[in-house]
């Protein structure tokens, strides 16, 4: 076994085809923030571009979405990306594990806290006047959290504009992913249990 994690390529891929959507995705945790491809949903692609930019991961995504349902396209893209990220994180050896930030965008302020724990969870606090619990874009955070096996707390602390609040959420997730996935602990598993 190679215990020098810097020599292990931290990449993941996933391809899928269901009755609703299909596609393939590849990610590289040690990238430069370059995002290629898309889902055909302009606003969602803008959000994914922000996520990759600030995580400094490289991503290539080709999704044939469900023309009848944005919900299916967004949810399945989250599952695919999460599955690829889980593969790229491998045994999670040597990572920081935790990441957190307060991310502003104009009047909106979002708190993002991430634990690459190996346990799936998504917890939401939100200003329901602007981002309701039924907001379709939130399906992405739910499905990626499930597939990537991480615990994510998203808090929309203040918002007056949906676009700004969502963009701060995606940028914030990028920032905390960069922090939590960064290598800095040699060959240690960052858990007292010894496994993530
Ligand atoms: Mn924007």
PDB file of N, CA and C and ligand atoms in Angstrom, residues 43 46-47 50 105 163-164 167 171, ligand 1:
ATOM      1  N   UNK A  43     -28.867  28.371 -15.188  1.00  0.00           N
ATOM      2  CA  UNK A  43     -28.580  28.871 -13.836  1.00  0.00           C
ATOM      3  C   UNK A  43     -27.823  27.830 -13.011  1.00  0.00           C
ATOM      4  N   UNK A  46     -24.254  27.743 -14.010  1.00  0.00           N
ATOM      5  CA  UNK A  46     -23.595  28.919 -13.421  1.00  0.00           C
ATOM      6  C   UNK A  46     -23.211  28.614 -11.960  1.00  0.00           C
ATOM      7  N   UNK A  47     -24.083  27.944 -11.233  1.00  0.00           N
ATOM      8  CA  UNK A  47     -23.811  27.579  -9.840  1.00  0.00           C
ATOM      9  C   UNK A  47     -22.678  26.542  -9.758  1.00  0.00           C
ATOM     10  N   UNK A  50     -19.338  28.081 -10.278  1.00  0.00           N
ATOM     11  CA  UNK A  50     -18.876  28.733  -9.038  1.00  0.00           C
ATOM     12  C   UNK A  50     -18.322  27.718  -8.046  1.00  0.00           C
ATOM     13  N   UNK A 105     -22.652  37.321  -0.454  1.00  0.00           N
ATOM     14  CA  UNK A 105     -22.773  37.847  -1.813  1.00  0.00           C
ATOM     15  C   UNK A 105     -23.755  39.000  -1.759  1.00  0.00           C
ATOM     16  N   UNK A 163     -31.091  34.487  -6.205  1.00  0.00           N
ATOM     17  CA  UNK A 163     -29.861  34.246  -6.974  1.00  0.00           C
ATOM     18  C   UNK A 163     -28.628  34.443  -6.083  1.00  0.00           C
ATOM     19  N   UNK A 164     -28.601  35.523  -5.331  1.00  0.00           N
ATOM     20  CA  UNK A 164     -27.449  35.803  -4.479  1.00  0.00           C
ATOM     21  C   UNK A 164     -27.297  34.758  -3.376  1.00  0.00           C
ATOM     22  N   UNK A 167     -26.115  31.499  -4.946  1.00  0.00           N
ATOM     23  CA  UNK A 167     -24.728  31.605  -5.424  1.00  0.00           C
ATOM     24  C   UNK A 167     -23.749  31.625  -4.250  1.00  0.00           C
ATOM     25  N   UNK A 171     -20.765  28.867  -3.800  1.00  0.00           N
ATOM     26  CA  UNK A 171     -19.389  29.345  -3.608  1.00  0.00           C
ATOM     27  C   UNK A 171     -18.868  28.892  -2.246  1.00  0.00           C
TER      28      UNK A 171
HETATM   29 MN1  LIG B   1     -24.548  35.097 -10.487  1.00  0.00          MN
END
